[in-house]
CSV table of C-alpha atoms and ligand atoms in Angstrom, one decimal:
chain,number,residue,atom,x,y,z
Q,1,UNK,CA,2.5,-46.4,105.2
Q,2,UNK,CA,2.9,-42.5,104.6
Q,3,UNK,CA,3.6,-40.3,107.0
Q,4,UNK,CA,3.8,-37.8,104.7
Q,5,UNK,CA,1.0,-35.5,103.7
Q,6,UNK,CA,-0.8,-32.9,102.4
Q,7,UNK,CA,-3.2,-30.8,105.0
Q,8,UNK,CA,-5.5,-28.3,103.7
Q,9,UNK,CA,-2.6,-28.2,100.7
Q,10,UNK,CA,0.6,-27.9,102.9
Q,11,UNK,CA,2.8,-30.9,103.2
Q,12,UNK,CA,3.2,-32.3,106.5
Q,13,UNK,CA,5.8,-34.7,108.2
Q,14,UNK,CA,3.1,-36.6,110.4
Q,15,UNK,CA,1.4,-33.1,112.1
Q,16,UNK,CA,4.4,-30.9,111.3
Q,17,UNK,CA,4.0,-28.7,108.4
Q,18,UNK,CA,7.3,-29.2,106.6
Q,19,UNK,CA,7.4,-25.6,105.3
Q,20,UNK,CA,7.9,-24.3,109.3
Q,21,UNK,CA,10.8,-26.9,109.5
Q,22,UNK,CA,12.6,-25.1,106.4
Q,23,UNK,CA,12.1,-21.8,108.1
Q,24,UNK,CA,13.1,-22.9,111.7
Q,25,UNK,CA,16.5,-25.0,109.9
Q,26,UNK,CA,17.1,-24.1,106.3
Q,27,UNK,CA,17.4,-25.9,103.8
Q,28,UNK,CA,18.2,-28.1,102.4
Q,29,UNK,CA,17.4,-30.7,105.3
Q,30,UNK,CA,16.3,-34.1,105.6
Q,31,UNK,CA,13.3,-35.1,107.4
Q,32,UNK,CA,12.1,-38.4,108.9
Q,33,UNK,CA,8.9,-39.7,110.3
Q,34,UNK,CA,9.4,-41.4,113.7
Q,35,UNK,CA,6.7,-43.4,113.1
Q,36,UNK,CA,6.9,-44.6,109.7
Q,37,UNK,CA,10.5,-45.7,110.8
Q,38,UNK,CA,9.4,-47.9,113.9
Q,39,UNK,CA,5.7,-48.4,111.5
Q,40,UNK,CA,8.1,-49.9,108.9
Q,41,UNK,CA,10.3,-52.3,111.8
Q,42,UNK,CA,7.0,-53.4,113.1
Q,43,UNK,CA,5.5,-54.2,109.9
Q,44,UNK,CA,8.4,-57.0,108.7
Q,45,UNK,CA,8.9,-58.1,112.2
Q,46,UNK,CA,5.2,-59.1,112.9
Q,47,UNK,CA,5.2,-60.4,109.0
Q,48,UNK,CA,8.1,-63.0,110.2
Q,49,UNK,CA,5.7,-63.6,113.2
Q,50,UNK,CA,6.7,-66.3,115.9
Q,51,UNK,CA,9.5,-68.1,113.0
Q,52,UNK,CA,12.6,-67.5,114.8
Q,53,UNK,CA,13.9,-64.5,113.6
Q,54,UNK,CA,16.1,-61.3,113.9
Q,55,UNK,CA,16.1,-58.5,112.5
Q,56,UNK,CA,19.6,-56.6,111.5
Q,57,UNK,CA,18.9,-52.8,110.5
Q,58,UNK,CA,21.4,-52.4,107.5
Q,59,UNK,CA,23.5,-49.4,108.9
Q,60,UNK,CA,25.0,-48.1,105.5
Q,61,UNK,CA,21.1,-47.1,104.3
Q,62,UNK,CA,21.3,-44.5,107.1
Q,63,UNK,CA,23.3,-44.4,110.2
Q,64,UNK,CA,22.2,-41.2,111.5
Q,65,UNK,CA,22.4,-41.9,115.5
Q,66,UNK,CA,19.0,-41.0,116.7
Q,67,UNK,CA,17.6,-43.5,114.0
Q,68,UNK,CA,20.1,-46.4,115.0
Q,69,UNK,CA,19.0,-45.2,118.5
Q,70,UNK,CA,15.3,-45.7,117.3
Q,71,UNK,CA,16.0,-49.6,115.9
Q,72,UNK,CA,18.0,-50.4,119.2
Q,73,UNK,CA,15.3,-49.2,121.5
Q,74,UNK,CA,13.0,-51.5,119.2
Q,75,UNK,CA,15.2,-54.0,119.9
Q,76,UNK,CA,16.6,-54.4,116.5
Q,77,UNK,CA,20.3,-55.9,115.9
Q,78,UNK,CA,22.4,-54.3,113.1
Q,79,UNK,CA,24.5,-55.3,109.8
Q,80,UNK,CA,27.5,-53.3,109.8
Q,81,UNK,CA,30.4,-53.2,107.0
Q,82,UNK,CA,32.9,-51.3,108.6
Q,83,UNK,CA,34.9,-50.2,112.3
Q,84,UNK,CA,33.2,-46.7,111.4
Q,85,UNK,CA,29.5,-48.2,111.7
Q,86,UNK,CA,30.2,-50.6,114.7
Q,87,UNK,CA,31.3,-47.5,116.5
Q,88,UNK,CA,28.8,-45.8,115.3
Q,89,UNK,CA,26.1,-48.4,116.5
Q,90,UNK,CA,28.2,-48.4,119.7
Q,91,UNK,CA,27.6,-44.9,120.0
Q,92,UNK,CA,23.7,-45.5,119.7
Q,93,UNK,CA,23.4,-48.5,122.3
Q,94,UNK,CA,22.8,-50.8,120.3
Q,95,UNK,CA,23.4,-54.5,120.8
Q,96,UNK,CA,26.7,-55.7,120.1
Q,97,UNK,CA,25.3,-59.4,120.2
Q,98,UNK,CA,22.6,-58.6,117.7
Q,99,UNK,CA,25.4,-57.5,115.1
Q,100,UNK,CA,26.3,-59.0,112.1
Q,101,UNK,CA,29.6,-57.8,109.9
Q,102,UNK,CA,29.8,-58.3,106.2
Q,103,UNK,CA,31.9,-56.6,103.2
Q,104,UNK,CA,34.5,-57.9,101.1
Q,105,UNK,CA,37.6,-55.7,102.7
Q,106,UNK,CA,37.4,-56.0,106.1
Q,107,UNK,CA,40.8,-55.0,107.7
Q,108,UNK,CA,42.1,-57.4,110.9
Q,109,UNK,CA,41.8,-54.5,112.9
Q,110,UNK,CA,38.3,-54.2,112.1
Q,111,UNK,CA,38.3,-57.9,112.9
Q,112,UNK,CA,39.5,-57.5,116.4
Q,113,UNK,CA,37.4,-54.5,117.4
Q,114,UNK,CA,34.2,-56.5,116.3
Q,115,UNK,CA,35.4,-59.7,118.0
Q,116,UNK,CA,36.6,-57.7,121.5
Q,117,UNK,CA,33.0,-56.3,120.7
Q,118,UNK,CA,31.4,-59.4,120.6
Q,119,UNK,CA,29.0,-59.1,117.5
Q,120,UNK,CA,27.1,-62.1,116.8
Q,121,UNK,CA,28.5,-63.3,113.5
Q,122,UNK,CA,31.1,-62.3,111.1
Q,123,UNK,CA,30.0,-62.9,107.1
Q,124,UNK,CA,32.9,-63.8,105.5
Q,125,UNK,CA,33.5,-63.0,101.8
Q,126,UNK,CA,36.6,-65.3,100.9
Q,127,UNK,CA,38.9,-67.5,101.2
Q,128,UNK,CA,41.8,-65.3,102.4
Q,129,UNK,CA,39.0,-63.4,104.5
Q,130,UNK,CA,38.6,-66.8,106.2
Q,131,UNK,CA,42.0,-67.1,107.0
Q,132,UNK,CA,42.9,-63.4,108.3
Q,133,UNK,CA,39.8,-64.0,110.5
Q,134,UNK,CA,41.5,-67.3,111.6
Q,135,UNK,CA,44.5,-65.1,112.6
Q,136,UNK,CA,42.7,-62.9,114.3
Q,137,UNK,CA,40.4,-65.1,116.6
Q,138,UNK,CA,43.9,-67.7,117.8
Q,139,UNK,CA,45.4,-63.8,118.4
Q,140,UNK,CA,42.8,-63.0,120.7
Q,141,UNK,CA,42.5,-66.5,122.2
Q,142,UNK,CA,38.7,-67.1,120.8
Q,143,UNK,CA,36.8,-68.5,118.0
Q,144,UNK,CA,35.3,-66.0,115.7
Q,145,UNK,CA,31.6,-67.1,114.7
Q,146,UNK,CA,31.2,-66.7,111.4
Q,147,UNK,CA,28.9,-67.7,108.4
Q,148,UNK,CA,30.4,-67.6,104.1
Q,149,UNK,CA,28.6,-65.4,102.4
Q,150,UNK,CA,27.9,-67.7,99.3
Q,151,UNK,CA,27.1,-65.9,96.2
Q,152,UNK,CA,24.1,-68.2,94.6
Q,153,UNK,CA,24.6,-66.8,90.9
Q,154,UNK,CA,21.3,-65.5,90.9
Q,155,UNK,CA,19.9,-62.2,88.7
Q,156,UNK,CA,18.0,-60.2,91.0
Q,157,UNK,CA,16.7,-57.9,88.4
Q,158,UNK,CA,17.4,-54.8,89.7
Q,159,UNK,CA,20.2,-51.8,88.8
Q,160,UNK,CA,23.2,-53.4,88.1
Q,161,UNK,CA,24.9,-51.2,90.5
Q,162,UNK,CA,23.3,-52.4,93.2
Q,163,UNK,CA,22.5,-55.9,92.0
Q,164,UNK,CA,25.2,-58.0,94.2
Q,165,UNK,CA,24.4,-61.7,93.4
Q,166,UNK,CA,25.9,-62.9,90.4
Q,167,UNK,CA,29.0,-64.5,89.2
Q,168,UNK,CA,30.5,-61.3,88.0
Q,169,UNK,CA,30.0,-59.6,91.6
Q,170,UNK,CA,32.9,-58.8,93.9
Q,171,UNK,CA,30.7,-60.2,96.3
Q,172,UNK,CA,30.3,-63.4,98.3
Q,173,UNK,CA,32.6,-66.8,97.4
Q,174,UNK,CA,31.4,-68.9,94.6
Q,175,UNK,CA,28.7,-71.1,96.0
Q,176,UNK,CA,30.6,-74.2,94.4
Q,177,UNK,CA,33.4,-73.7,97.0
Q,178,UNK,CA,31.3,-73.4,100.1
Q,179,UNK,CA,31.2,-76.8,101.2
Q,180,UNK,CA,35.0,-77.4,100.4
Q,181,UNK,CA,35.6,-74.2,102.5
Q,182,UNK,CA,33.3,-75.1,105.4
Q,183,UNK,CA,35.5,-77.8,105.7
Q,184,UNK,CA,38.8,-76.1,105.7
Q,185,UNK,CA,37.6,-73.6,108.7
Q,186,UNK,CA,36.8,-77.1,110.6
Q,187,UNK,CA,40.2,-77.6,111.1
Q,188,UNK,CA,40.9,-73.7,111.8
Q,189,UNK,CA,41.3,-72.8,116.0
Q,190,UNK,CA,40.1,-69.5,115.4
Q,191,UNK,CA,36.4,-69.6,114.1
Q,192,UNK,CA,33.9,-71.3,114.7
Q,193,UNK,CA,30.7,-71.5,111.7
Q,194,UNK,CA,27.5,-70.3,113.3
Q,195,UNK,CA,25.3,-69.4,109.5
Q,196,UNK,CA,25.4,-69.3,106.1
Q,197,UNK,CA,24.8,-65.7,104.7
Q,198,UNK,CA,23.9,-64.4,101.0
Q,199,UNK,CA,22.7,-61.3,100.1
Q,200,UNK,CA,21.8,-60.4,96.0
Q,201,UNK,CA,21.2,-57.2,95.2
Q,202,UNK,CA,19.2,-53.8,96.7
Q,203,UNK,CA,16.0,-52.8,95.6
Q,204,UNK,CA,14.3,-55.7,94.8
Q,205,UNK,CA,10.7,-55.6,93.6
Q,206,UNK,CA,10.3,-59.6,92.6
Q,207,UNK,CA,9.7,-62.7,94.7
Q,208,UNK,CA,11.3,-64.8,91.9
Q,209,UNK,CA,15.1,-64.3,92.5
Q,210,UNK,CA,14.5,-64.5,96.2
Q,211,UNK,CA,13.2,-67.4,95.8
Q,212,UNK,CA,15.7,-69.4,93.5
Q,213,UNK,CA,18.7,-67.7,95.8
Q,214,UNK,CA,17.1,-68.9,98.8
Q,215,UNK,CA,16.4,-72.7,97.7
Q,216,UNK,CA,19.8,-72.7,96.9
Q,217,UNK,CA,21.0,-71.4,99.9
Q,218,UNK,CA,18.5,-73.5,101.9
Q,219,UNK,CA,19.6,-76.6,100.1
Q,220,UNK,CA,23.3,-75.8,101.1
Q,221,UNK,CA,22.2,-74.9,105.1
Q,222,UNK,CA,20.9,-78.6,105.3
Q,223,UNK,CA,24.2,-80.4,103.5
Q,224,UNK,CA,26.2,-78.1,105.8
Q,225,UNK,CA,24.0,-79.4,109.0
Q,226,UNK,CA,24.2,-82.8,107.8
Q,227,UNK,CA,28.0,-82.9,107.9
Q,228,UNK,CA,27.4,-82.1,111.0
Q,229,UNK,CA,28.6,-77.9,111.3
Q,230,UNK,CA,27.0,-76.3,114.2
Q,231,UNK,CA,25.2,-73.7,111.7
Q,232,UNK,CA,22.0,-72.2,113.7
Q,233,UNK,CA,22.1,-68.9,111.2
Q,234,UNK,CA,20.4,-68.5,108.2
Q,235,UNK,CA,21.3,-64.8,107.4
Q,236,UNK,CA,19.2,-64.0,103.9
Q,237,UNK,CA,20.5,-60.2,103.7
Q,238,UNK,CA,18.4,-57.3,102.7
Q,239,UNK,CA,16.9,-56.4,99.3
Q,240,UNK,CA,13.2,-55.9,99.7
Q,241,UNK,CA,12.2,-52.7,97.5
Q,242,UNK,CA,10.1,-49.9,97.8
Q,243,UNK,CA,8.2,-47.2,95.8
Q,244,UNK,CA,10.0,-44.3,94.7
Q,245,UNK,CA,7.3,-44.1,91.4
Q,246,UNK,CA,5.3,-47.1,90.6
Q,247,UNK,CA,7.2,-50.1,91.4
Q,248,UNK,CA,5.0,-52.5,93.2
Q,249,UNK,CA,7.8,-54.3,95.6
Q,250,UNK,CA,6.3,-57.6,97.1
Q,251,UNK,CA,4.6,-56.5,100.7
Q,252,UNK,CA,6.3,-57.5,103.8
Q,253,UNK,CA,4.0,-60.2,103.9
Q,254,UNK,CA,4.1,-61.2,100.8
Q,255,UNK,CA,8.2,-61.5,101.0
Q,256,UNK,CA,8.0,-63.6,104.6
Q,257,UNK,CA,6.0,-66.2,102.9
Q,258,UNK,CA,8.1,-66.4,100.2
Q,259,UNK,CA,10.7,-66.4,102.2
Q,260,UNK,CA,9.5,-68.9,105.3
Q,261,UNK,CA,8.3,-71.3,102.3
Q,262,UNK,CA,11.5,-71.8,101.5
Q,263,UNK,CA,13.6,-72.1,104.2
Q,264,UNK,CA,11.5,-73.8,106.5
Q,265,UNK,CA,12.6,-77.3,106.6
Q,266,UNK,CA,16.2,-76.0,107.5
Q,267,UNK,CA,15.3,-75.5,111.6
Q,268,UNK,CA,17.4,-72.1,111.2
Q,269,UNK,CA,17.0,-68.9,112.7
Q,270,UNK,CA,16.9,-66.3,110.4
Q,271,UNK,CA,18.6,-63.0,110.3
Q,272,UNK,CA,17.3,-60.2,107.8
Q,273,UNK,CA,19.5,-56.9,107.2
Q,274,UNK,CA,16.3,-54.6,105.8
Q,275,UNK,CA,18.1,-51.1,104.8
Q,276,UNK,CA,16.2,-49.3,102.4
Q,277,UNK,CA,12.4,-51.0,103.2
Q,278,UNK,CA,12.7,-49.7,106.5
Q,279,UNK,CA,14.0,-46.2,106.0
Q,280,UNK,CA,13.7,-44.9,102.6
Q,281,UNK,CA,10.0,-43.7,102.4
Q,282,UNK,CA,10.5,-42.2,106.3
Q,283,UNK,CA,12.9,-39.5,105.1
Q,284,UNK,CA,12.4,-36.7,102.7
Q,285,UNK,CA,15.1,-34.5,101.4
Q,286,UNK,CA,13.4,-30.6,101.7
Q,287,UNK,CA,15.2,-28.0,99.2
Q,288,UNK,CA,14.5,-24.7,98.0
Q,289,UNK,CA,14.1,-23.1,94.2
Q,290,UNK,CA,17.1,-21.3,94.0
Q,291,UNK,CA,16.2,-19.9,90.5
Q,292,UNK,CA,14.4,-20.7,87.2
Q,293,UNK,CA,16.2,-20.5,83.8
Q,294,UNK,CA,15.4,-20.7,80.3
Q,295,UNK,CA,17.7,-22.4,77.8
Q,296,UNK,CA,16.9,-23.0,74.3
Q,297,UNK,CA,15.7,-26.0,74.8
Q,298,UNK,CA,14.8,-26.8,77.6
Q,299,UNK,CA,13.4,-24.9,81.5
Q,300,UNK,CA,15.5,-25.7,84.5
Q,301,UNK,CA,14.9,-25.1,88.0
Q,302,UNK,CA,17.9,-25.0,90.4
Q,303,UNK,CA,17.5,-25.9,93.7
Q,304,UNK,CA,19.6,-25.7,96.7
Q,305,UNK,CA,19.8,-29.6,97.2
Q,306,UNK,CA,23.3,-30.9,95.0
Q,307,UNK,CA,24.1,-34.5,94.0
Q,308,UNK,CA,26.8,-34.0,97.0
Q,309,UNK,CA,23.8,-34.3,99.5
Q,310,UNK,CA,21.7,-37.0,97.5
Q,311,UNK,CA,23.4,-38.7,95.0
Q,312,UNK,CA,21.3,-41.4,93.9
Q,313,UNK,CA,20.1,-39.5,90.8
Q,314,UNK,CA,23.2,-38.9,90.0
Q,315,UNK,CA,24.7,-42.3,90.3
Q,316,UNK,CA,21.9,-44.8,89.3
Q,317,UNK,CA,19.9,-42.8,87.9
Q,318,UNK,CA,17.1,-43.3,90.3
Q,319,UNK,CA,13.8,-41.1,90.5
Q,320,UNK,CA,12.6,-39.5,93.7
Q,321,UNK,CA,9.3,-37.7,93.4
Q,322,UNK,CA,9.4,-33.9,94.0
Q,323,UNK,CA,6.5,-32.8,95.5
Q,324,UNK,CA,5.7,-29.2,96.2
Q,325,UNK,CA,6.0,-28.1,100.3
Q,326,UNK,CA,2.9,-25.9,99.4
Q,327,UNK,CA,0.2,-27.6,96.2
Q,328,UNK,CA,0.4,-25.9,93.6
Q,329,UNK,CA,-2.7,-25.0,91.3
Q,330,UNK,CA,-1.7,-24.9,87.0
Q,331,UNK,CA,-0.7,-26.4,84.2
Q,332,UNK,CA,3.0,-28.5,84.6
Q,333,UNK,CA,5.8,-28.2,82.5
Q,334,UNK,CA,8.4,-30.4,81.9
Q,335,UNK,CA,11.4,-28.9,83.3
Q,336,UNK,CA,15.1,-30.4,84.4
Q,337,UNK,CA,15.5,-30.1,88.0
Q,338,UNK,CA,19.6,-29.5,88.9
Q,339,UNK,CA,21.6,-29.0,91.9
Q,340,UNK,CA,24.0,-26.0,92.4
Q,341,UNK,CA,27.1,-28.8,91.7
Q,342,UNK,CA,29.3,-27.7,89.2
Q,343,UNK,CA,29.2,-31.2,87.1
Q,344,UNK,CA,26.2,-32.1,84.6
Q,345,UNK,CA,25.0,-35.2,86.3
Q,346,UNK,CA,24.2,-33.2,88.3
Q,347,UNK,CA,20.4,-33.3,88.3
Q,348,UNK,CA,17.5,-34.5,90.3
Q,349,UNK,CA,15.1,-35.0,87.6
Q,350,UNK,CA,15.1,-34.7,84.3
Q,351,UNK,CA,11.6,-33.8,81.8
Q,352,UNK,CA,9.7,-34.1,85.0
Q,353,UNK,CA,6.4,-32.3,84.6
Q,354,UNK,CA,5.9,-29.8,87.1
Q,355,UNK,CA,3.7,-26.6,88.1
Q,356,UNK,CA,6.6,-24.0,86.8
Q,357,UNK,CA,7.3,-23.1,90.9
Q,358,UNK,CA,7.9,-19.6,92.0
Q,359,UNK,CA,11.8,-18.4,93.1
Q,360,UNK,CA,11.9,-19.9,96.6
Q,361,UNK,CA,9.1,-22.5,96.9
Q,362,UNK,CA,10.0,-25.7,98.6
Q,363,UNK,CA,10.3,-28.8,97.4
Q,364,UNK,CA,10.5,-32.1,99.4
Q,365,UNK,CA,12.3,-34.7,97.5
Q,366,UNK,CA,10.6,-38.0,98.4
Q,367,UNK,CA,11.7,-41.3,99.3
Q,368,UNK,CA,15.0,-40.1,100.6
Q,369,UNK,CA,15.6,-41.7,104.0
Q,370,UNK,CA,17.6,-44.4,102.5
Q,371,UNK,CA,21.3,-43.6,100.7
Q,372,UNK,CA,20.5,-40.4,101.1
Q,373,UNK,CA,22.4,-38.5,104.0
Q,374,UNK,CA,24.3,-41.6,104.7
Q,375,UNK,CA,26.3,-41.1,101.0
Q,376,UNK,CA,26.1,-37.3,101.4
Q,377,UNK,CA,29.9,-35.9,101.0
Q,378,UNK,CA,30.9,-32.2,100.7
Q,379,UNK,CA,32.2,-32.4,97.4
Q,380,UNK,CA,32.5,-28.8,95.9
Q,381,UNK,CA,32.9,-27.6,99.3
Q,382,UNK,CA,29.4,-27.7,100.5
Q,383,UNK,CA,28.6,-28.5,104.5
Q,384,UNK,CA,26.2,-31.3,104.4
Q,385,UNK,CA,22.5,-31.1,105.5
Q,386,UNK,CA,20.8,-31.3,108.4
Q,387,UNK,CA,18.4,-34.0,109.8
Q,388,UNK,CA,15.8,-33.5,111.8
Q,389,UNK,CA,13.1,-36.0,113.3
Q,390,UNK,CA,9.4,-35.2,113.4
Q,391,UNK,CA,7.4,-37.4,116.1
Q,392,UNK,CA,3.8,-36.3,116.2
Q,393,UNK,CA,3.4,-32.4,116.5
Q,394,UNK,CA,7.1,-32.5,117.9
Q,395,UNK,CA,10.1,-32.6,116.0
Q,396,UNK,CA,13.8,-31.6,116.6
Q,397,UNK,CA,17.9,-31.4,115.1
Q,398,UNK,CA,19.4,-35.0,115.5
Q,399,UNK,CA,22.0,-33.3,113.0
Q,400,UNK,CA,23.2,-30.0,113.0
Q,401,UNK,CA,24.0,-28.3,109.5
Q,402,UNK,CA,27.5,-28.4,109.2
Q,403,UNK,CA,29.7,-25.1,109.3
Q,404,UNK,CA,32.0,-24.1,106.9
Q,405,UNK,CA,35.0,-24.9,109.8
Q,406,UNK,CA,33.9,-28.7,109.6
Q,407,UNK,CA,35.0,-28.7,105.9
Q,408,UNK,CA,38.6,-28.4,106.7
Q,409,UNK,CA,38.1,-30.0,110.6
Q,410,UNK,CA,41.7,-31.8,110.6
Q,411,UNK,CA,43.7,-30.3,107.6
Q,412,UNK,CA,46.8,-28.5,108.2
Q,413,UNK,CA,47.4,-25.5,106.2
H,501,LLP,N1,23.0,-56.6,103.4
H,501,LLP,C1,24.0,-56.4,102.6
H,501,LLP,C2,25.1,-57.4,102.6
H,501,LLP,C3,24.1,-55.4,101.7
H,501,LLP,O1,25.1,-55.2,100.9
H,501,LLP,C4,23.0,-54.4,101.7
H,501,LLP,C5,23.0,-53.3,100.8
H,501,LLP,C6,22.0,-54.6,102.6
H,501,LLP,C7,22.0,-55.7,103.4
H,501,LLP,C8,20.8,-53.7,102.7
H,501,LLP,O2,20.1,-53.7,101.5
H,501,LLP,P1,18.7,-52.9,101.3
H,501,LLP,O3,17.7,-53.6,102.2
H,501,LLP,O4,18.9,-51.5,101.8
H,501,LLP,O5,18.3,-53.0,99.9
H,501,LLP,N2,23.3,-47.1,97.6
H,501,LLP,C9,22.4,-47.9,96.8
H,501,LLP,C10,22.1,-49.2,97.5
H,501,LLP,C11,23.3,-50.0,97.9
H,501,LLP,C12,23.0,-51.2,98.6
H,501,LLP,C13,24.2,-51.8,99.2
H,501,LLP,N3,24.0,-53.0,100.0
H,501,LLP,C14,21.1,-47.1,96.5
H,501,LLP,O6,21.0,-46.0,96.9
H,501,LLP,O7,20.2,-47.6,95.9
């Protein structure tokens, strides 16, 4: 689904010519489609069809609160990893009971608030995890619910910075300890095991791995039912891929049915914590050509968009398409496209071919709705973007631009 394209050579945000929101809000700015995010939600839920199912929106991939608001009106639930993004889906109605909470450092305090809260499930990513958890559910006189996150040992094939599943990974406990630890949180008075939880890596663009994490976490639903836990969660995590180039990520269809094959047997509901396939190809990063340069040995362009506003070129290397705001007729170049950051990974693509564009043509930055804005920071000093939501011929600020006071908002000279 793309709701972004060109009319009569002008890129458009569904019916809004991108170049009139640069003009209105300066750049640069991040744009989403309302209806490529709720397309996207629609698309995986109706793939699941009538197999018990929920859906947890992964906060971190964007937690911008009109598009939380947008998942909790659809009546998405939520994977959260810290206090920050339960308050934060708080903040956007969403449903408490519908939330899941993973991440290897959760704090007891974090604990209680989600417990007071009542989210549906804690994932739980050790031993001592277990235990402070334990703690924290006698404290408040209740029985935490909570699934292991088991880490199946499986190579997801993806970046290894975001790959999350193998035996080297912070993540997860060994999934040779699970039973063993099941059976220790038995005997606890302060949890209670509702699911079994394991999520392998980010970006995925295979069935294969999927599939041998899932049989392997299937296989360990049913031993743990058999022993007789009161599991009735099967939480499989996020993962599925997308095209930022010419990756060809398995269809939402094509992922249920692997996914359904495998866990069928098992009676459990499933929870899925989509981040990036729901998100990323909604929102597009829009930045102006600052200048053009010629070194040596190579042409650069510098933009106004720095590795402080999207960092995943930066960080993983990744490739976003750059299309031009208005097309542009000639014969492409390769040139280095760099941010205004005063470090040299600092660049958002490097020998990419492109129409040498005049000083202060726009560019939109593809694919940018997920990590983008949500792992924006102000390093060197610069207030992060705004956001803006397009919905038909209608669009408006969910985030102001920041102001130079908001850099120093609670320092003390
Ligand atoms: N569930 C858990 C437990 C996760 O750790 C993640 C992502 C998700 C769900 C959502 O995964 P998704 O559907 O978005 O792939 N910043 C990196 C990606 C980091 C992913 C972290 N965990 C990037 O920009 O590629």
């Amino acid at each position: 689904m793309t709701s972004f394209q060109y009319k009569k050579g002008a890129l458009h945000a569904e019916s809004v010519p991108l170049g009139a929101i640069a003009e209105a809000v300066g750049t640069p700015t991040y744009v989403y489609s309302q209806a490529a995010l709720t397309g996207h939600f629609q698309v995986l839920d109706k793939a699941f069809g009538e197999s018990p199912h929920l859906i947890c929106y992964s906060v971190k991939a964007n937690s911008t609160l009109a598009v939380l608001g947008l998942f909790a009106g659809m009546g998405s639930g939520f994977d959260i990893v810290s206090g920050g993004e339960l308050a934060r889906v708080r903040q956007a109605r969403g449903d408490m009971g519908k939330t899941v909470f993973a991440g290897v450092g959760k704090t007891q305090e974090e604990m209680a608030r989600a417990l007071a809260a009542g989210i549906l499930l804690f994932n739980v990513e050790s031993a001592e995890e277990l235990e402070a958890l334990d703690a924290v559910g006698r404290q408040a006189g209740r029985r935490a619910p909570f699934g292991l996150r088991v880490n199946p040992d499986v190579d997801a094939r993806t970046h290894r910075y975001i790959s999350t599943g193998l035996k080297t990974s912070k993540f997860g406990v060994p999934f040779e300890e699970a039973v063993a630890l099941y059976a220790r949180a038995r005997k606890m008075k302060g949890v209670r095991a509702l699911g079994v939880d394991c999520h392998i890596g980010s970006q995925l663009t295979r069935t294969a791995p999927v599939k041998a994490a899932l049989s392997k976490v299937a296989g360990l639903y049913a031993e743990l039912k058999a022993q007789g836990h009161p599991l009735e969660y099967l939480d499989i995590g996020g993962g599925l891929g997308i095209t930022y180039a010419d990756e060809t990520p398995p269809s939402p269809q094509e992922y249920a049915r692997t996914v359904l094959e495998v866990v069928k047997g098992t009676g459990a509901r499933l929870i899925l914590e989509p981040g990036r396939s729901l998100v990323g190809n909604a929102g597009v990063l829009l930045t102006r050509v600052l200048y053009r340069k010629q070194a040596p040995a190579k042409t650069f362009v510098v933009v106004d968009a720095g590795m402080n506003d999207l960092i995943r070129p930066a960080l993983y290397e990744a490739h976003h398409a750059l299309l031009p705001v208005v097309k542009q007729r000639g014969k492409a170049v390769e040139v280095d496209v760099v941010g205004p950051v005063c470090e040299s990974t600092d660049v958002l693509a490097r020998a990419r071919p492109l129409v040498l564009p005049r000083q202060g043509a726009l560019f939109a930055v593809m694919s940018a709705g997920a990590y983008g804005m949500s792992m924006a920071s102000t390093y060197n000093s610069r207030p992060r973007p705004a956001e803006v939501l397009v919905e038909g011929t209608a669009w408006r600020v969910v985030r102001e631009r920041e102001r130079d006071e908001d850099l120093w908002r609670r320092e003390r000279a």
